[in-house]
Amino acid sequence: MLPETSHRYKVGVRLPDWLSGYAYRLFEGLVDFQRTGVSIELHFDQPSGGDLPHDPIDKSWKGDGLLVYRYSKEEARAWKKAGIKVINLSTEYPGAAPEIPRVIVDNQAVGRAGFDHLQSLGLRDFAYVHESNRQYSKERMEAFEEQVVSNGLNFYRIDVPASSFPIKTRPKQVMKCLQALKDLPRPCGLLSKDDIAGVSAIRVMKSLGIKCPEQMAIIGVSNDVVFCHTTYPPLTSIPYPGRKIGYAAAELLYKLMEGEEVSDDYTLKVAPGTVVARESTRYVILPDPVVTAALEYIRTSPLQTNITVEELCRKAGVSREGLRQKFQATLGRSPKQELERVRCYQIVEILRNSTETLSELSEICGFSGPDHLCRFVKRLTGKTPGEIRRG
């Protein structure tokens, strides 16, 4: 329960123009919190084509609290001196350490989610499109690489330091960096640092004659509707949880304005949304066409179907031992292991993003009861469904 106050706090919100793709999601969260009855008044310098006066939020701004997406060291000092409480909504910060508490997406979870989705395609080679001068990209890449390597698979990195290029020449220089795609093994799964990098990569693939997703499957980050749907094939993406971040940031800022304290380097991480699968990761062509077809059948079958190895053999038209040998040679695991891995991945995604009871979930997933479901999840993940839901 939040403390009550008779004072109406003036809270400024500063977001860069290029954040428009998911700024509205952040505002949904801010408004959700405002509707809980707290005494705050939001101020935002909204572009209006000149109809409204310009009211910039800078080091001279006056008010009680600020929600900003990045800041300068000079601004941080000025706001602190003025007694203004501030929350940074970006992973990035000036200097060697954060000077302002942050509420951000969990970038490590983004990297893991990208790997899990790409691994479900049966791939053994993975690459990350990285921007070395961005901390958020570094965190996503490190988590992605850790998952790839720990599973005995192959990791590659493509460096695209986009923000260091001059605006006028940036598109050409980005495309030049992405020429490195031609040197990657095929098939390969790519996680790009964000949706824009994903769109750029798909365009370069076309120019190089690389088929997406058949030869290279790719995932972006943010789930920007415009970027994801105005490229072909449409881009699979990991959603930026803007609404949850907006709410959590507003709630934390309110507590700070009410007198609570946290350290300057305090960081609250919010889990990303479930991967939104589109054509850019629909399927890949593996060296063995039998395995390719079997994996496509596994991925497109309803969760409650509970496919057996025998059924998979009938669909593939090979013996049980023949299918085992093909899976082992192509994926490094048996058909049974792959069936269980994909099923567990789907169950974990439901656990993280729904409120169904275990009884309801066991029925959805084709288990005889919640005990059977719990044993299955525990055996494959080492965690109970409750532990997975709690993060």
mmCIF file of C-alpha atoms in Angstrom:
data_model
loop_
_atom_site.group_PDB
_atom_site.id
_atom_site.type_symbol
_atom_site.label_atom_id
_atom_site.label_comp_id
_atom_site.label_asym_id
_atom_site.label_seq_id
_atom_site.Cartn_x
_atom_site.Cartn_y
_atom_site.Cartn_z
ATOM 1 C CA MET A 1 0.000 0.000 0.000
ATOM 2 C CA LEU A 2 1.500 3.315 -1.056
ATOM 3 C CA PRO A 3 1.598 6.214 1.425
ATOM 4 C CA GLU A 4 -0.975 8.961 0.898
ATOM 5 C CA THR A 5 -0.127 12.621 0.430
ATOM 6 C CA SER A 6 -2.109 15.810 -0.122
ATOM 7 C CA HIS A 7 0.622 17.284 -2.337
ATOM 8 C CA ARG A 8 0.329 16.832 -6.093
ATOM 9 C CA TYR A 9 3.748 15.976 -7.449
ATOM 10 C CA LYS A 10 4.911 17.445 -10.748
ATOM 11 C CA VAL A 11 6.561 14.656 -12.744
ATOM 12 C CA GLY A 12 8.337 15.288 -16.030
ATOM 13 C CA VAL A 13 8.734 12.606 -18.698
ATOM 14 C CA ARG A 14 11.534 12.917 -21.268
ATOM 15 C CA LEU A 15 11.767 10.439 -24.121
ATOM 16 C CA PRO A 16 13.773 10.869 -27.349
ATOM 17 C CA ASP A 17 11.886 11.144 -30.640
ATOM 18 C CA TRP A 18 13.434 7.911 -31.940
ATOM 19 C CA LEU A 19 11.814 6.032 -29.057
ATOM 20 C CA SER A 20 8.368 6.601 -30.560
ATOM 21 C CA GLY A 21 8.043 2.925 -31.495
ATOM 22 C CA TYR A 22 7.353 1.952 -27.900
ATOM 23 C CA ALA A 23 6.959 5.276 -26.071
ATOM 24 C CA TYR A 24 3.204 4.745 -26.008
ATOM 25 C CA ARG A 25 3.750 1.491 -24.090
ATOM 26 C CA LEU A 26 5.704 3.346 -21.409
ATOM 27 C CA PHE A 27 2.936 5.932 -21.146
ATOM 28 C CA GLU A 28 0.312 3.218 -20.751
ATOM 29 C CA GLY A 29 2.193 2.053 -17.661
ATOM 30 C CA LEU A 30 2.568 5.588 -16.314
ATOM 31 C CA VAL A 31 -1.144 6.214 -16.740
ATOM 32 C CA ASP A 32 -1.974 2.839 -15.155
ATOM 33 C CA PHE A 33 -0.076 3.943 -12.054
ATOM 34 C CA GLN A 34 -1.603 7.411 -12.107
ATOM 35 C CA ARG A 35 -5.052 5.802 -12.073
ATOM 36 C CA THR A 36 -4.316 4.110 -8.736
ATOM 37 C CA GLY A 37 -5.199 7.450 -7.151
ATOM 38 C CA VAL A 38 -1.746 8.868 -6.479
ATOM 39 C CA SER A 39 -1.304 12.634 -6.562
ATOM 40 C CA ILE A 40 0.941 13.133 -9.570
ATOM 41 C CA GLU A 41 0.693 15.358 -12.623
ATOM 42 C CA LEU A 42 2.605 14.271 -15.717
ATOM 43 C CA HIS A 43 4.447 16.798 -17.899
ATOM 44 C CA PHE A 44 5.715 15.851 -21.346
ATOM 45 C CA ASP A 45 7.148 18.042 -24.098
ATOM 46 C CA GLN A 46 4.994 16.465 -26.780
ATOM 47 C CA PRO A 47 5.769 17.410 -30.409
ATOM 48 C CA SER A 48 2.687 19.272 -31.691
ATOM 49 C CA GLY A 49 3.729 20.851 -34.970
ATOM 50 C CA GLY A 50 4.142 24.193 -33.209
ATOM 51 C CA ASP A 51 0.616 24.342 -31.761
ATOM 52 C CA LEU A 52 1.865 23.984 -28.178
ATOM 53 C CA PRO A 53 4.727 25.966 -26.613
ATOM 54 C CA HIS A 54 8.072 24.181 -26.328
ATOM 55 C CA ASP A 55 8.661 23.132 -22.708
ATOM 56 C CA PRO A 56 12.012 21.313 -22.641
ATOM 57 C CA ILE A 57 13.080 19.077 -19.793
ATOM 58 C CA ASP A 58 16.736 19.860 -19.165
ATOM 59 C CA LYS A 59 19.072 20.709 -16.294
ATOM 60 C CA SER A 60 16.987 23.832 -15.524
ATOM 61 C CA TRP A 61 13.651 22.011 -15.277
ATOM 62 C CA LYS A 62 11.607 22.617 -12.116
ATOM 63 C CA GLY A 63 9.471 19.956 -10.511
ATOM 64 C CA ASP A 64 9.419 17.035 -8.075
ATOM 65 C CA GLY A 65 10.379 14.031 -10.164
ATOM 66 C CA LEU A 66 11.640 12.966 -13.568
ATOM 67 C CA LEU A 67 11.423 9.869 -15.731
ATOM 68 C CA VAL A 68 14.089 10.160 -18.422
ATOM 69 C CA TYR A 69 15.574 7.993 -21.142
ATOM 70 C CA ARG A 70 19.298 8.741 -20.712
ATOM 71 C CA TYR A 71 20.867 11.912 -19.340
ATOM 72 C CA SER A 72 24.151 13.801 -19.098
ATOM 73 C CA LYS A 73 26.392 13.998 -16.032
ATOM 74 C CA GLU A 74 25.738 17.744 -15.909
ATOM 75 C CA GLU A 75 21.986 17.144 -15.808
ATOM 76 C CA ALA A 76 22.347 14.522 -13.080
ATOM 77 C CA ARG A 77 24.293 16.966 -10.891
ATOM 78 C CA ALA A 78 21.791 19.787 -11.474
ATOM 79 C CA TRP A 79 18.748 17.633 -10.709
ATOM 80 C CA LYS A 80 20.364 16.239 -7.580
ATOM 81 C CA LYS A 81 21.239 19.745 -6.371
ATOM 82 C CA ALA A 82 17.627 20.836 -6.973
ATOM 83 C CA GLY A 83 16.306 17.879 -4.956
ATOM 84 C CA ILE A 84 14.525 16.353 -7.960
ATOM 85 C CA LYS A 85 14.083 12.578 -7.806
ATOM 86 C CA VAL A 86 14.947 10.878 -11.088
ATOM 87 C CA ILE A 87 14.527 7.434 -12.665
ATOM 88 C CA ASN A 88 16.473 6.403 -15.766
ATOM 89 C CA LEU A 89 14.504 4.206 -18.189
ATOM 90 C CA SER A 90 17.575 3.252 -20.206
ATOM 91 C CA THR A 91 20.299 0.677 -19.613
ATOM 92 C CA GLU A 92 22.822 3.322 -20.728
ATOM 93 C CA TYR A 93 24.394 5.924 -18.441
ATOM 94 C CA PRO A 94 27.259 8.433 -18.706
ATOM 95 C CA GLY A 95 30.481 7.735 -16.850
ATOM 96 C CA ALA A 96 31.786 4.594 -15.225
ATOM 97 C CA ALA A 97 28.785 3.893 -12.976
ATOM 98 C CA PRO A 98 25.079 4.808 -12.781
ATOM 99 C CA GLU A 99 24.279 8.030 -10.924
ATOM 100 C CA ILE A 100 20.520 7.565 -11.126
ATOM 101 C CA PRO A 101 18.357 4.498 -10.272
ATOM 102 C CA ARG A 102 17.179 2.551 -13.320
ATOM 103 C CA VAL A 103 14.059 0.609 -14.285
ATOM 104 C CA ILE A 104 14.891 -1.352 -17.438
ATOM 105 C CA VAL A 105 14.182 -4.486 -19.429
ATOM 106 C CA ASP A 106 16.090 -7.564 -18.274
ATOM 107 C CA ASN A 107 18.640 -7.752 -21.091
ATOM 108 C CA GLN A 108 20.026 -11.094 -19.916
ATOM 109 C CA ALA A 109 16.528 -12.561 -20.154
ATOM 110 C CA VAL A 110 16.262 -11.125 -23.672
ATOM 111 C CA GLY A 111 19.423 -12.971 -24.710
ATOM 112 C CA ARG A 112 18.203 -16.242 -23.209
ATOM 113 C CA ALA A 113 14.778 -15.927 -24.845
ATOM 114 C CA GLY A 114 16.391 -15.339 -28.223
ATOM 115 C CA PHE A 115 18.506 -18.458 -27.880
ATOM 116 C CA ASP A 116 15.609 -20.633 -26.713
ATOM 117 C CA HIS A 117 13.499 -19.664 -29.705
ATOM 118 C CA LEU A 118 16.265 -20.133 -32.262
ATOM 119 C CA GLN A 119 17.361 -23.420 -30.714
ATOM 120 C CA SER A 120 13.844 -24.762 -31.240
ATOM 121 C CA LEU A 121 14.583 -24.630 -34.983
ATOM 122 C CA GLY A 122 17.252 -27.309 -34.600
ATOM 123 C CA LEU A 123 20.180 -24.992 -35.319
ATOM 124 C CA ARG A 124 23.787 -25.572 -34.275
ATOM 125 C CA ASP A 125 25.233 -22.218 -35.389
ATOM 126 C CA PHE A 126 24.213 -18.901 -33.842
ATOM 127 C CA ALA A 127 25.265 -15.284 -34.351
ATOM 128 C CA TYR A 128 24.591 -11.970 -32.628
ATOM 129 C CA VAL A 129 24.399 -8.576 -34.357
ATOM 130 C CA HIS A 130 26.153 -6.396 -31.767
ATOM 131 C CA GLU A 131 26.751 -2.701 -31.100
ATOM 132 C CA SER A 132 29.881 -2.623 -28.966
ATOM 133 C CA ASN A 133 29.369 0.872 -27.549
ATOM 134 C CA ARG A 134 25.941 0.073 -26.096
ATOM 135 C CA GLN A 135 25.648 -1.616 -22.710
ATOM 136 C CA TYR A 136 22.222 -3.104 -23.431
ATOM 137 C CA SER A 137 23.602 -4.852 -26.509
ATOM 138 C CA LYS A 138 26.544 -6.182 -24.514
ATOM 139 C CA GLU A 139 24.260 -7.639 -21.833
ATOM 140 C CA ARG A 140 22.001 -9.311 -24.393
ATOM 141 C CA MET A 141 24.942 -10.715 -26.316
ATOM 142 C CA GLU A 142 26.715 -12.113 -23.253
ATOM 143 C CA ALA A 143 23.602 -13.986 -22.100
ATOM 144 C CA PHE A 144 22.961 -15.258 -25.640
ATOM 145 C CA GLU A 145 26.568 -16.399 -26.070
ATOM 146 C CA GLU A 146 26.567 -18.119 -22.684
ATOM 147 C CA GLN A 147 23.532 -20.189 -23.664
ATOM 148 C CA VAL A 148 25.018 -21.099 -27.040
ATOM 149 C CA VAL A 149 28.396 -22.155 -25.647
ATOM 150 C CA SER A 150 27.003 -23.995 -22.608
ATOM 151 C CA ASN A 151 24.938 -26.142 -24.978
ATOM 152 C CA GLY A 152 28.023 -27.099 -26.987
ATOM 153 C CA LEU A 153 26.988 -25.030 -30.017
ATOM 154 C CA ASN A 154 28.816 -22.480 -32.175
ATOM 155 C CA PHE A 155 28.720 -18.708 -31.560
ATOM 156 C CA TYR A 156 29.628 -15.893 -33.963
ATOM 157 C CA ARG A 157 29.528 -12.122 -33.561
ATOM 158 C CA ILE A 158 28.950 -9.349 -36.078
ATOM 159 C CA ASP A 159 29.936 -5.883 -34.851
ATOM 160 C CA VAL A 160 27.871 -2.961 -36.120
ATOM 161 C CA PRO A 161 28.812 0.193 -34.119
ATOM 162 C CA ALA A 162 25.927 2.146 -35.674
ATOM 163 C CA SER A 163 25.763 5.008 -33.163
ATOM 164 C CA SER A 164 29.418 5.887 -33.785
ATOM 165 C CA PHE A 165 28.784 6.530 -37.495
ATOM 166 C CA PRO A 166 27.831 10.020 -38.776
ATOM 167 C CA ILE A 167 24.101 10.299 -39.489
ATOM 168 C CA LYS A 168 24.635 11.104 -43.179
ATOM 169 C CA THR A 169 26.698 8.006 -43.883
ATOM 170 C CA ARG A 170 25.301 5.693 -41.199
ATOM 171 C CA PRO A 171 23.005 3.543 -43.402
ATOM 172 C CA LYS A 172 25.813 2.756 -45.856
ATOM 173 C CA GLN A 173 28.298 1.993 -43.080
ATOM 174 C CA VAL A 174 25.808 -0.260 -41.284
ATOM 175 C CA MET A 175 25.165 -2.175 -44.506
ATOM 176 C CA LYS A 176 28.916 -2.490 -45.046
ATOM 177 C CA CYS A 177 29.394 -4.032 -41.575
ATOM 178 C CA LEU A 178 26.570 -6.476 -42.235
ATOM 179 C CA GLN A 179 28.334 -7.836 -45.310
ATOM 180 C CA ALA A 180 29.935 -10.184 -42.757
ATOM 181 C CA LEU A 181 26.685 -12.176 -42.897
ATOM 182 C CA LYS A 182 28.007 -13.893 -46.027
ATOM 183 C CA ASP A 183 30.791 -15.503 -43.977
ATOM 184 C CA LEU A 184 28.448 -17.181 -41.476
ATOM 185 C CA PRO A 185 27.710 -20.921 -41.760
ATOM 186 C CA ARG A 186 24.284 -21.895 -43.036
ATOM 187 C CA PRO A 187 21.792 -22.569 -41.665
ATOM 188 C CA CYS A 188 22.336 -20.079 -38.855
ATOM 189 C CA GLY A 189 20.198 -18.359 -36.228
ATOM 190 C CA LEU A 190 20.693 -14.630 -35.589
ATOM 191 C CA LEU A 191 19.672 -12.482 -32.654
ATOM 192 C CA SER A 192 19.952 -8.779 -33.471
ATOM 193 C CA LYS A 193 20.371 -6.168 -30.755
ATOM 194 C CA ASP A 194 17.029 -4.593 -31.710
ATOM 195 C CA ASP A 195 14.394 -4.533 -34.445
ATOM 196 C CA ILE A 196 16.156 -1.867 -36.515
ATOM 197 C CA ALA A 197 19.309 -3.983 -36.680
ATOM 198 C CA GLY A 198 17.127 -6.951 -37.611
ATOM 199 C CA VAL A 199 15.538 -5.061 -40.506
ATOM 200 C CA SER A 200 18.985 -3.969 -41.728
ATOM 201 C CA ALA A 201 20.221 -7.569 -41.575
ATOM 202 C CA ILE A 202 17.266 -8.877 -43.602
ATOM 203 C CA ARG A 203 17.892 -6.251 -46.296
ATOM 204 C CA VAL A 204 21.547 -7.239 -46.534
ATOM 205 C CA MET A 205 20.599 -10.938 -46.690
ATOM 206 C CA LYS A 206 18.479 -10.170 -49.756
ATOM 207 C CA SER A 207 21.353 -8.316 -51.419
ATOM 208 C CA LEU A 208 23.659 -11.276 -50.738
ATOM 209 C CA GLY A 209 21.183 -13.874 -51.971
ATOM 210 C CA ILE A 210 20.785 -15.415 -48.505
ATOM 211 C CA LYS A 211 17.321 -16.866 -47.953
ATOM 212 C CA CYS A 212 15.545 -15.828 -44.743
ATOM 213 C CA PRO A 213 14.476 -17.886 -42.841
ATOM 214 C CA GLU A 214 15.499 -21.010 -44.799
ATOM 215 C CA GLN A 215 19.233 -20.280 -44.524
ATOM 216 C CA MET A 216 19.264 -17.624 -41.805
ATOM 217 C CA ALA A 217 16.543 -17.160 -39.221
ATOM 218 C CA ILE A 218 16.579 -13.870 -37.326
ATOM 219 C CA ILE A 219 14.977 -12.339 -34.224
ATOM 220 C CA GLY A 220 14.771 -8.659 -33.297
ATOM 221 C CA VAL A 221 14.083 -6.998 -29.957
ATOM 222 C CA SER A 222 11.301 -4.521 -29.108
ATOM 223 C CA ASN A 223 8.424 -5.860 -31.243
ATOM 224 C CA ASP A 224 7.943 -2.526 -32.977
ATOM 225 C CA VAL A 225 4.872 -3.145 -35.126
ATOM 226 C CA VAL A 226 6.037 -0.844 -37.929
ATOM 227 C CA PHE A 227 9.560 -2.244 -38.270
ATOM 228 C CA CYS A 228 8.475 -5.870 -37.829
ATOM 229 C CA HIS A 229 5.698 -5.728 -40.424
ATOM 230 C CA THR A 230 7.197 -3.415 -43.038
ATOM 231 C CA THR A 231 10.042 -5.782 -43.819
ATOM 232 C CA TYR A 232 9.861 -9.099 -45.642
ATOM 233 C CA PRO A 233 9.785 -11.630 -44.257
ATOM 234 C CA PRO A 234 8.043 -10.093 -41.225
ATOM 235 C CA LEU A 235 10.434 -10.014 -38.283
ATOM 236 C CA THR A 236 10.099 -12.263 -35.239
ATOM 237 C CA SER A 237 10.746 -10.171 -32.136
ATOM 238 C CA ILE A 238 11.067 -10.180 -28.349
ATOM 239 C CA PRO A 239 8.657 -7.557 -26.970
ATOM 240 C CA TYR A 240 9.895 -4.607 -24.936
ATOM 241 C CA PRO A 241 7.716 -4.642 -21.773
ATOM 242 C CA GLY A 242 7.048 -0.908 -21.898
ATOM 243 C CA ARG A 243 3.793 -0.919 -19.994
ATOM 244 C CA LYS A 244 5.280 -2.867 -17.081
ATOM 245 C CA ILE A 245 8.408 -0.701 -17.085
ATOM 246 C CA GLY A 246 6.320 2.480 -17.125
ATOM 247 C CA TYR A 247 4.261 1.322 -14.152
ATOM 248 C CA ALA A 248 7.260 0.094 -12.146
ATOM 249 C CA ALA A 249 9.226 3.285 -12.836
ATOM 250 C CA ALA A 250 6.337 5.546 -11.821
ATOM 251 C CA GLU A 251 5.780 3.506 -8.668
ATOM 252 C CA LEU A 252 9.457 3.679 -7.675
ATOM 253 C CA LEU A 253 9.644 7.412 -8.415
ATOM 254 C CA TYR A 254 6.569 8.035 -6.281
ATOM 255 C CA LYS A 255 8.153 6.192 -3.370
ATOM 256 C CA LEU A 256 11.336 8.255 -3.723
ATOM 257 C CA MET A 257 9.345 11.495 -3.749
ATOM 258 C CA GLU A 258 7.600 10.266 -0.600
ATOM 259 C CA GLY A 259 10.932 9.890 1.197
ATOM 260 C CA GLU A 260 12.032 6.318 0.557
ATOM 261 C CA GLU A 261 15.657 5.833 -0.450
ATOM 262 C CA VAL A 262 17.562 3.559 -2.824
ATOM 263 C CA SER A 263 21.192 3.630 -3.923
ATOM 264 C CA ASP A 264 22.196 5.590 -7.025
ATOM 265 C CA ASP A 265 23.112 2.351 -8.803
ATOM 266 C CA TYR A 266 19.833 0.601 -7.938
ATOM 267 C CA THR A 267 18.442 -1.280 -10.951
ATOM 268 C CA LEU A 268 15.014 -2.879 -11.257
ATOM 269 C CA LYS A 269 14.843 -5.328 -14.163
ATOM 270 C CA VAL A 270 11.566 -6.192 -15.878
ATOM 271 C CA ALA A 271 11.217 -9.439 -17.844
ATOM 272 C CA PRO A 272 10.609 -9.106 -21.596
ATOM 273 C CA GLY A 273 7.421 -10.381 -23.189
ATOM 274 C CA THR A 274 7.034 -13.754 -24.888
ATOM 275 C CA VAL A 275 8.665 -14.053 -28.314
ATOM 276 C CA VAL A 276 6.262 -13.013 -31.082
ATOM 277 C CA ALA A 277 7.010 -15.488 -33.867
ATOM 278 C CA ARG A 278 6.708 -14.304 -37.468
ATOM 279 C CA GLU A 279 8.007 -15.481 -40.841
ATOM 280 C CA SER A 280 11.678 -14.639 -40.179
ATOM 281 C CA THR A 281 11.972 -17.717 -37.924
ATOM 282 C CA ARG A 282 9.232 -19.951 -39.344
ATOM 283 C CA TYR A 283 11.612 -22.742 -40.337
ATOM 284 C CA VAL A 284 15.136 -23.478 -41.527
ATOM 285 C CA ILE A 285 16.441 -26.057 -43.975
ATOM 286 C CA LEU A 286 18.799 -28.401 -42.128
ATOM 287 C CA PRO A 287 21.304 -30.723 -43.852
ATOM 288 C CA ASP A 288 18.946 -33.680 -43.384
ATOM 289 C CA PRO A 289 15.495 -33.138 -44.971
ATOM 290 C CA VAL A 290 13.934 -35.820 -42.763
ATOM 291 C CA VAL A 291 14.995 -33.949 -39.615
ATOM 292 C CA THR A 292 13.842 -30.636 -41.117
ATOM 293 C CA ALA A 293 10.365 -32.048 -41.778
ATOM 294 C CA ALA A 294 10.185 -33.725 -38.351
ATOM 295 C CA LEU A 295 11.089 -30.500 -36.539
ATOM 296 C CA GLU A 296 8.528 -28.545 -38.523
ATOM 297 C CA TYR A 297 5.872 -31.090 -37.499
ATOM 298 C CA ILE A 298 6.907 -30.803 -33.831
ATOM 299 C CA ARG A 299 6.858 -26.999 -33.880
ATOM 300 C CA THR A 300 3.471 -26.686 -35.596
ATOM 301 C CA SER A 301 1.574 -29.334 -33.618
ATOM 302 C CA PRO A 302 -0.775 -28.196 -30.822
ATOM 303 C CA LEU A 303 0.781 -28.463 -27.365
ATOM 304 C CA GLN A 304 -1.869 -30.861 -26.067
ATOM 305 C CA THR A 305 -1.123 -33.316 -28.903
ATOM 306 C CA ASN A 306 1.771 -34.830 -26.912
ATOM 307 C CA ILE A 307 3.541 -36.314 -29.941
ATOM 308 C CA THR A 308 5.240 -39.682 -29.437
ATOM 309 C CA VAL A 309 8.462 -40.889 -31.063
ATOM 310 C CA GLU A 310 6.450 -43.603 -32.856
ATOM 311 C CA GLU A 311 4.145 -40.984 -34.385
ATOM 312 C CA LEU A 312 7.162 -38.941 -35.457
ATOM 313 C CA CYS A 313 8.655 -42.018 -37.152
ATOM 314 C CA ARG A 314 5.433 -42.611 -39.088
ATOM 315 C CA LYS A 315 5.328 -38.987 -40.235
ATOM 316 C CA ALA A 316 9.003 -39.098 -41.259
ATOM 317 C CA GLY A 317 8.690 -42.490 -42.947
ATOM 318 C CA VAL A 318 11.736 -43.993 -41.206
ATOM 319 C CA SER A 319 12.381 -46.543 -38.474
ATOM 320 C CA ARG A 320 12.847 -45.569 -34.849
ATOM 321 C CA GLU A 321 16.575 -46.319 -35.018
ATOM 322 C CA GLY A 322 16.898 -44.509 -38.340
ATOM 323 C CA LEU A 323 15.261 -41.385 -36.912
ATOM 324 C CA ARG A 324 17.425 -41.556 -33.799
ATOM 325 C CA GLN A 325 20.582 -41.680 -35.901
ATOM 326 C CA LYS A 326 19.468 -38.767 -38.063
ATOM 327 C CA PHE A 327 18.543 -36.602 -35.051
ATOM 328 C CA GLN A 328 21.787 -37.467 -33.278
ATOM 329 C CA ALA A 329 23.877 -36.595 -36.339
ATOM 330 C CA THR A 330 22.027 -33.331 -37.065
ATOM 331 C CA LEU A 331 21.050 -32.030 -33.617
ATOM 332 C CA GLY A 332 23.231 -33.945 -31.191
ATOM 333 C CA ARG A 333 20.184 -35.279 -29.336
ATOM 334 C CA SER A 334 17.536 -37.975 -29.734
ATOM 335 C CA PRO A 335 13.969 -37.489 -31.023
ATOM 336 C CA LYS A 336 12.636 -38.052 -27.486
ATOM 337 C CA GLN A 337 14.973 -35.410 -26.065
ATOM 338 C CA GLU A 338 13.911 -32.942 -28.757
ATOM 339 C CA LEU A 339 10.208 -33.610 -28.174
ATOM 340 C CA GLU A 340 10.628 -33.057 -24.442
ATOM 341 C CA ARG A 341 12.810 -29.971 -24.923
ATOM 342 C CA VAL A 342 10.312 -28.240 -27.223
ATOM 343 C CA ARG A 343 7.369 -29.204 -25.017
ATOM 344 C CA CYS A 344 9.115 -27.908 -21.912
ATOM 345 C CA TYR A 345 10.037 -24.641 -23.660
ATOM 346 C CA GLN A 346 6.379 -24.080 -24.575
ATOM 347 C CA ILE A 347 5.223 -24.847 -21.027
ATOM 348 C CA VAL A 348 7.769 -22.476 -19.479
ATOM 349 C CA GLU A 349 6.608 -19.666 -21.786
ATOM 350 C CA ILE A 350 3.012 -20.224 -20.653
ATOM 351 C CA LEU A 351 4.065 -20.272 -16.993
ATOM 352 C CA ARG A 352 5.881 -16.958 -17.353
ATOM 353 C CA ASN A 353 3.101 -15.197 -19.202
ATOM 354 C CA SER A 354 -0.214 -16.523 -17.909
ATOM 355 C CA THR A 355 -2.184 -17.016 -14.704
ATOM 356 C CA GLU A 356 -3.654 -20.465 -15.379
ATOM 357 C CA THR A 357 -3.686 -22.827 -12.419
ATOM 358 C CA LEU A 358 -1.532 -25.948 -12.625
ATOM 359 C CA SER A 359 -4.681 -28.031 -13.113
ATOM 360 C CA GLU A 360 -5.736 -25.858 -16.054
ATOM 361 C CA LEU A 361 -2.213 -25.868 -17.457
ATOM 362 C CA SER A 362 -1.882 -29.648 -17.224
ATOM 363 C CA GLU A 363 -5.068 -29.999 -19.286
ATOM 364 C CA ILE A 364 -3.863 -27.442 -21.867
ATOM 365 C CA CYS A 365 -0.533 -29.246 -22.183
ATOM 366 C CA GLY A 366 -1.916 -32.779 -22.362
ATOM 367 C CA PHE A 367 -0.796 -34.090 -18.947
ATOM 368 C CA SER A 368 -2.867 -36.448 -16.801
ATOM 369 C CA GLY A 369 -2.746 -34.003 -13.892
ATOM 370 C CA PRO A 370 -0.737 -31.232 -12.181
ATOM 371 C CA ASP A 371 1.585 -33.699 -10.405
ATOM 372 C CA HIS A 372 2.661 -35.178 -13.737
ATOM 373 C CA LEU A 373 3.221 -31.669 -15.131
ATOM 374 C CA CYS A 374 5.291 -30.612 -12.108
ATOM 375 C CA ARG A 375 7.520 -33.697 -12.279
ATOM 376 C CA PHE A 376 8.101 -33.161 -16.003
ATOM 377 C CA VAL A 377 9.066 -29.492 -15.601
ATOM 378 C CA LYS A 378 11.270 -30.201 -12.579
ATOM 379 C CA ARG A 379 13.097 -33.004 -14.404
ATOM 380 C CA LEU A 380 13.918 -30.861 -17.428
ATOM 381 C CA THR A 381 14.573 -27.474 -15.808
ATOM 382 C CA GLY A 382 15.560 -28.287 -12.233
ATOM 383 C CA LYS A 383 12.827 -25.880 -11.073
ATOM 384 C CA THR A 384 9.211 -26.239 -10.033
ATOM 385 C CA PRO A 385 6.487 -24.406 -11.990
ATOM 386 C CA GLY A 386 6.087 -22.066 -9.011
ATOM 387 C CA GLU A 387 9.784 -21.181 -9.033
ATOM 388 C CA ILE A 388 9.627 -20.469 -12.769
ATOM 389 C CA ARG A 389 6.635 -18.169 -12.325
ATOM 390 C CA ARG A 390 8.378 -16.254 -9.546
ATOM 391 C CA GLY A 391 11.345 -15.685 -11.864
#
